Amino acid sequence: MPELTQASGSSFMRWKIGALIVGTLLLVGLVLSTAYAALPYALGGVARLVPISLEDKLGSMVLAGLVREHRPCENPELTAMMQAIATRLSAAMDASPYRFDIQVLRSPQVNAMAAPGGHIAVFSGLVDRMDNPEQVAAVLAHEMQHVVQRHSVKGILRALGIQTFLTIVVGDPGVLGDLAGNLGVLHFMRSDEESADDAAIQVLMRAGIAPVEMQKAFENLAKSGGGESGSALSYLSTHPPLADRIERVRQASMEWQGQARPIGVSMPRTCLP
């Protein structure tokens, strides 16, 4: 009888330990999931505390890292087109402290990147997929919204971690520049991408650019790369599903009653030899 009692006690103890382990794992999972859900809000709060001057310095460092890998396109007509687009879009946006610096880099990659502080890199491979300046403007409107909404800062915070980011900023900003310059492409959260799309559509309409140009830009990207699985379309791999984006823009196009105003510049060759 004592042996039976001892065996029962041992079994109960094993059950108790097992329950404790399971409970601990569930608690850890709950804490981690809660922290992950709260991460965008924490990052957004920290991003808003970053001074614009530091954003500009950080963005310059990021862009310098890209320029070291890809030569800028030297084409006065291309530069003029980008300036005309930036001027038209900036005039249609709410007042902000950002001045946009847009550079086209010589690369077959179909990609664009919004760095903090208003620095935007567009790879020539993406421009080559567009039919007109208005479609280029549609892509730039999206990237400019990443800057204005500080998604670029949040992307770097997410990549480095808040503590590491702040430690490097206080200790040695140059080190942060080296790290940021090697990030390649900042991966934004889907909610940030959708927010940038929605705001870009509104900017395009206020700028007198038909939202259907954004739809056509997305369709050109899909056709040129064989859909989202196309190896060349790294731009699409960092953004929400293209079919969803096309549908959202199509709805806006149907509702728009405005008058389209051409940007007024020709579509140049991307890069001169």
Short mmCIF file of C-alpha atoms in Angstrom, two decimals:
data_model
loop_
_atom_site.label_atom_id
_atom_site.label_comp_id
_atom_site.label_asym_id
_atom_site.label_seq_id
_atom_site.Cartn_x
_atom_site.Cartn_y
_atom_site.Cartn_z
CA MET A 1 0.00 0.00 0.00
CA PRO A 2 2.78 2.49 0.78
CA GLU A 3 4.39 1.58 -2.56
CA LEU A 4 1.14 2.47 -4.34
CA THR A 5 0.95 5.78 -2.50
CA GLN A 6 4.56 6.55 -3.36
CA ALA A 7 3.95 5.77 -7.05
CA SER A 8 0.86 7.95 -7.07
CA GLY A 9 2.79 10.79 -5.46
CA SER A 10 5.57 10.49 -8.03
CA SER A 11 3.06 10.52 -10.89
CA PHE A 12 1.37 13.58 -9.45
CA MET A 13 4.71 15.34 -9.12
CA ARG A 14 5.57 14.63 -12.77
CA TRP A 15 2.16 15.94 -13.82
CA LYS A 16 2.67 19.06 -11.71
CA ILE A 17 6.09 19.74 -13.26
CA GLY A 18 4.69 19.14 -16.74
CA ALA A 19 1.82 21.53 -16.08
CA LEU A 20 4.26 24.12 -14.78
CA ILE A 21 6.40 23.82 -17.93
CA VAL A 22 3.37 24.09 -20.22
CA GLY A 23 2.07 27.06 -18.27
CA THR A 24 5.44 28.78 -18.46
CA LEU A 25 5.66 28.23 -22.21
CA LEU A 26 2.15 29.61 -22.67
CA LEU A 27 3.02 32.66 -20.58
CA VAL A 28 6.21 33.28 -22.56
CA GLY A 29 4.25 32.91 -25.81
CA LEU A 30 1.64 35.38 -24.59
CA VAL A 31 4.30 37.92 -23.58
CA LEU A 32 6.11 37.58 -26.91
CA SER A 33 2.93 37.88 -28.97
CA THR A 34 1.83 40.93 -26.98
CA ALA A 35 5.25 42.52 -27.41
CA TYR A 36 5.17 41.81 -31.16
CA ALA A 37 1.70 43.34 -31.47
CA ALA A 38 2.85 46.44 -29.58
CA LEU A 39 6.09 46.77 -31.58
CA PRO A 40 4.71 49.04 -34.34
CA TYR A 41 3.38 51.48 -31.75
CA ALA A 42 6.67 51.47 -29.83
CA LEU A 43 8.67 52.01 -33.00
CA GLY A 44 6.33 54.77 -34.13
CA GLY A 45 6.74 56.55 -30.81
CA VAL A 46 10.53 56.37 -30.96
CA ALA A 47 10.58 57.40 -34.64
CA ARG A 48 8.65 60.59 -33.83
CA LEU A 49 11.37 61.53 -31.32
CA VAL A 50 14.15 61.34 -33.90
CA PRO A 51 15.06 64.93 -34.97
CA ILE A 52 14.70 65.75 -38.66
CA SER A 53 18.36 66.75 -38.74
CA LEU A 54 19.37 63.27 -37.60
CA GLU A 55 16.99 61.73 -40.13
CA ASP A 56 18.63 63.74 -42.89
CA LYS A 57 22.12 62.70 -41.78
CA LEU A 58 21.06 59.07 -41.53
CA GLY A 59 19.37 59.16 -44.93
CA SER A 60 22.48 60.66 -46.50
CA MET A 61 24.53 57.81 -45.06
CA VAL A 62 22.11 55.21 -46.37
CA LEU A 63 22.15 56.75 -49.84
CA ALA A 64 25.95 57.02 -49.78
CA GLY A 65 26.11 53.29 -49.07
CA LEU A 66 23.96 52.58 -52.11
CA VAL A 67 25.95 54.95 -54.34
CA ARG A 68 29.12 53.06 -53.42
CA GLU A 69 27.54 49.95 -54.94
CA HIS A 70 25.68 51.53 -57.89
CA ARG A 71 26.80 54.52 -59.96
CA PRO A 72 24.28 57.35 -60.35
CA CYS A 73 22.74 57.76 -63.81
CA GLU A 74 24.22 60.76 -65.61
CA ASN A 75 21.47 62.14 -67.82
CA PRO A 76 20.33 65.80 -67.60
CA GLU A 77 16.93 64.95 -69.10
CA LEU A 78 16.38 62.23 -66.50
CA THR A 79 17.38 64.61 -63.71
CA ALA A 80 14.99 67.23 -65.07
CA MET A 81 12.15 64.72 -65.16
CA MET A 82 12.75 63.68 -61.55
CA GLN A 83 12.87 67.31 -60.43
CA ALA A 84 9.63 68.08 -62.26
CA ILE A 85 7.92 65.09 -60.65
CA ALA A 86 9.20 65.96 -57.17
CA THR A 87 8.03 69.57 -57.56
CA ARG A 88 4.55 68.53 -58.71
CA LEU A 89 4.12 65.96 -55.94
CA SER A 90 5.57 68.16 -53.18
CA ALA A 91 3.15 70.96 -54.07
CA ALA A 92 0.23 68.53 -53.66
CA MET A 93 1.35 67.24 -50.26
CA ASP A 94 0.64 68.69 -46.84
CA ALA A 95 3.37 70.95 -45.53
CA SER A 96 6.29 68.95 -44.15
CA PRO A 97 9.90 69.63 -43.10
CA TYR A 98 11.28 67.28 -45.77
CA ARG A 99 13.12 68.30 -48.93
CA PHE A 100 13.29 65.36 -51.30
CA ASP A 101 16.56 64.26 -52.85
CA ILE A 102 15.83 61.71 -55.59
CA GLN A 103 18.66 59.87 -57.29
CA VAL A 104 18.46 57.29 -60.06
CA LEU A 105 21.12 54.60 -59.70
CA ARG A 106 22.49 52.51 -62.55
CA SER A 107 21.21 48.99 -61.83
CA PRO A 108 18.95 46.42 -63.55
CA GLN A 109 17.15 45.90 -60.25
CA VAL A 110 13.46 46.78 -60.35
CA ASN A 111 13.42 48.60 -57.06
CA ALA A 112 13.09 51.89 -55.23
CA MET A 113 14.09 52.77 -51.69
CA ALA A 114 12.98 55.56 -49.37
CA ALA A 115 15.68 56.41 -46.84
CA PRO A 116 15.04 58.73 -43.87
CA GLY A 117 15.12 62.48 -44.30
CA GLY A 118 13.73 62.62 -47.84
CA HIS A 119 16.50 60.70 -49.61
CA ILE A 120 15.07 58.36 -52.26
CA ALA A 121 16.98 55.97 -54.51
CA VAL A 122 15.34 54.65 -57.67
CA PHE A 123 17.08 51.93 -59.63
CA SER A 124 17.16 52.39 -63.40
CA GLY A 125 15.61 48.94 -63.89
CA LEU A 126 12.37 50.23 -62.38
CA VAL A 127 12.28 53.42 -64.45
CA ASP A 128 12.83 51.34 -67.60
CA ARG A 129 9.55 49.51 -66.88
CA MET A 130 7.49 52.70 -66.92
CA ASP A 131 5.73 54.15 -70.00
CA ASN A 132 5.60 57.81 -68.98
CA PRO A 133 6.63 60.29 -66.25
CA GLU A 134 3.22 59.95 -64.61
CA GLN A 135 3.86 56.28 -63.85
CA VAL A 136 7.25 57.17 -62.39
CA ALA A 137 5.44 59.79 -60.30
CA ALA A 138 3.09 57.10 -58.98
CA VAL A 139 6.03 55.07 -57.66
CA LEU A 140 7.71 58.17 -56.22
CA ALA A 141 4.50 59.29 -54.50
CA HIS A 142 4.48 55.97 -52.65
CA GLU A 143 8.14 56.25 -51.61
CA MET A 144 7.71 59.87 -50.52
CA GLN A 145 4.93 58.78 -48.20
CA HIS A 146 7.28 56.31 -46.54
CA VAL A 147 9.47 59.30 -45.70
CA VAL A 148 6.70 61.62 -44.54
CA GLN A 149 5.10 58.93 -42.38
CA ARG A 150 8.55 58.01 -41.03
CA HIS A 151 8.29 54.39 -42.10
CA SER A 152 11.94 54.54 -43.13
CA VAL A 153 13.04 55.40 -39.60
CA LYS A 154 10.85 52.66 -38.18
CA GLY A 155 12.36 50.21 -40.68
CA ILE A 156 15.87 50.95 -39.46
CA LEU A 157 14.74 50.79 -35.83
CA ARG A 158 13.20 47.40 -36.55
CA ALA A 159 16.36 46.17 -38.26
CA LEU A 160 18.80 47.35 -35.60
CA GLY A 161 16.66 47.33 -32.47
CA ILE A 162 15.72 50.41 -30.49
CA GLN A 163 18.46 49.99 -27.87
CA THR A 164 21.19 49.42 -30.49
CA PHE A 165 19.92 52.35 -32.54
CA LEU A 166 20.01 54.76 -29.61
CA THR A 167 23.37 53.46 -28.36
CA ILE A 168 25.01 53.99 -31.74
CA VAL A 169 23.42 57.42 -32.23
CA VAL A 170 24.69 58.63 -28.88
CA GLY A 171 28.09 56.94 -29.24
CA ASP A 172 29.14 57.04 -32.90
CA PRO A 173 26.68 58.08 -35.67
CA GLY A 174 29.26 57.06 -38.28
CA VAL A 175 28.91 53.43 -37.28
CA LEU A 176 25.16 53.69 -37.73
CA GLY A 177 25.74 55.02 -41.22
CA ASP A 178 27.90 52.02 -42.12
CA LEU A 179 25.23 49.65 -40.83
CA ALA A 180 22.35 51.50 -42.47
CA GLY A 181 24.19 51.70 -45.77
CA ASN A 182 24.43 47.92 -45.84
CA LEU A 183 20.76 47.29 -45.09
CA GLY A 184 20.02 47.12 -48.81
CA VAL A 185 16.26 47.37 -48.80
CA LEU A 186 14.24 48.40 -45.77
CA HIS A 187 11.34 46.03 -45.21
CA PHE A 188 8.20 47.86 -44.17
CA MET A 189 5.20 46.33 -42.45
CA ARG A 190 2.18 45.64 -44.62
CA SER A 191 0.15 48.26 -42.76
CA ASP A 192 2.84 50.84 -43.61
CA GLU A 193 2.79 49.83 -47.28
CA GLU A 194 -0.99 50.14 -47.47
CA SER A 195 -0.90 53.49 -45.71
CA ALA A 196 1.74 54.75 -48.16
CA ASP A 197 -0.35 53.52 -51.11
CA ASP A 198 -3.54 55.20 -49.87
CA ALA A 199 -1.83 58.51 -49.17
CA ALA A 200 0.03 58.39 -52.49
CA ILE A 201 -3.25 58.00 -54.37
CA GLN A 202 -4.60 61.13 -52.70
CA VAL A 203 -1.43 63.07 -53.52
CA LEU A 204 -1.56 61.97 -57.16
CA MET A 205 -5.16 63.13 -57.52
CA ARG A 206 -4.40 66.51 -55.93
CA ALA A 207 -1.41 66.82 -58.26
CA GLY A 208 -3.61 66.26 -61.30
CA ILE A 209 -2.18 62.82 -62.04
CA ALA A 210 -4.81 60.20 -62.76
CA PRO A 211 -4.63 57.32 -60.26
CA VAL A 212 -4.95 54.94 -63.21
CA GLU A 213 -1.25 55.72 -63.85
CA MET A 214 -0.42 53.95 -60.59
CA GLN A 215 -2.52 51.01 -61.71
CA LYS A 216 -0.66 50.91 -65.03
CA ALA A 217 2.69 51.17 -63.25
CA PHE A 218 1.85 48.11 -61.15
CA GLU A 219 0.59 46.23 -64.20
CA ASN A 220 3.81 47.00 -66.09
CA LEU A 221 5.85 45.66 -63.20
CA ALA A 222 3.80 42.47 -63.20
CA LYS A 223 4.01 41.96 -66.98
CA SER A 224 7.72 42.67 -67.21
CA GLY A 225 8.61 40.18 -64.52
CA GLY A 226 6.08 37.45 -65.04
CA GLY A 227 4.21 38.28 -61.86
CA GLU A 228 5.43 38.50 -58.29
CA SER A 229 7.61 35.42 -58.67
CA GLY A 230 9.81 37.13 -61.28
CA SER A 231 13.40 37.05 -60.04
CA ALA A 232 14.08 40.58 -61.30
CA LEU A 233 11.22 42.17 -59.41
CA SER A 234 12.80 42.66 -56.01
CA TYR A 235 10.51 45.68 -55.61
CA LEU A 236 7.46 43.45 -55.54
CA SER A 237 8.99 41.05 -53.02
CA THR A 238 9.10 43.83 -50.42
CA HIS A 239 5.54 45.06 -50.96
CA PRO A 240 2.00 43.71 -50.45
CA PRO A 241 0.50 41.37 -53.10
CA LEU A 242 0.34 43.22 -56.40
CA ALA A 243 -3.17 42.06 -57.28
CA ASP A 244 -4.49 43.64 -54.06
CA ARG A 245 -2.73 46.91 -54.80
CA ILE A 246 -4.03 47.05 -58.37
CA GLU A 247 -7.58 46.50 -57.16
CA ARG A 248 -7.32 49.26 -54.53
CA VAL A 249 -6.01 51.73 -57.11
CA ARG A 250 -8.62 50.63 -59.67
CA GLN A 251 -11.38 51.53 -57.22
CA ALA A 252 -9.86 54.98 -56.71
CA SER A 253 -9.56 55.46 -60.47
CA MET A 254 -13.25 54.74 -60.95
CA GLU A 255 -14.21 57.32 -58.34
CA TRP A 256 -11.87 60.09 -59.49
CA GLN A 257 -13.60 62.96 -61.31
CA GLY A 258 -10.61 65.27 -61.68
CA GLN A 259 -8.80 66.56 -64.75
CA ALA A 260 -5.44 65.01 -65.54
CA ARG A 261 -2.57 67.42 -66.20
CA PRO A 262 0.52 65.98 -67.93
CA ILE A 263 3.79 66.57 -66.13
CA GLY A 264 5.06 68.08 -69.36
CA VAL A 265 8.40 66.37 -69.82
CA SER A 266 9.37 63.53 -72.12
CA MET A 267 10.38 60.09 -70.93
CA PRO A 268 14.18 60.01 -71.38
CA ARG A 269 16.58 57.13 -71.67
CA THR A 270 17.47 56.17 -68.13
CA CYS A 271 21.28 56.28 -68.17
CA LEU A 272 23.67 57.68 -70.72
CA PRO A 273 26.76 55.56 -71.56
#
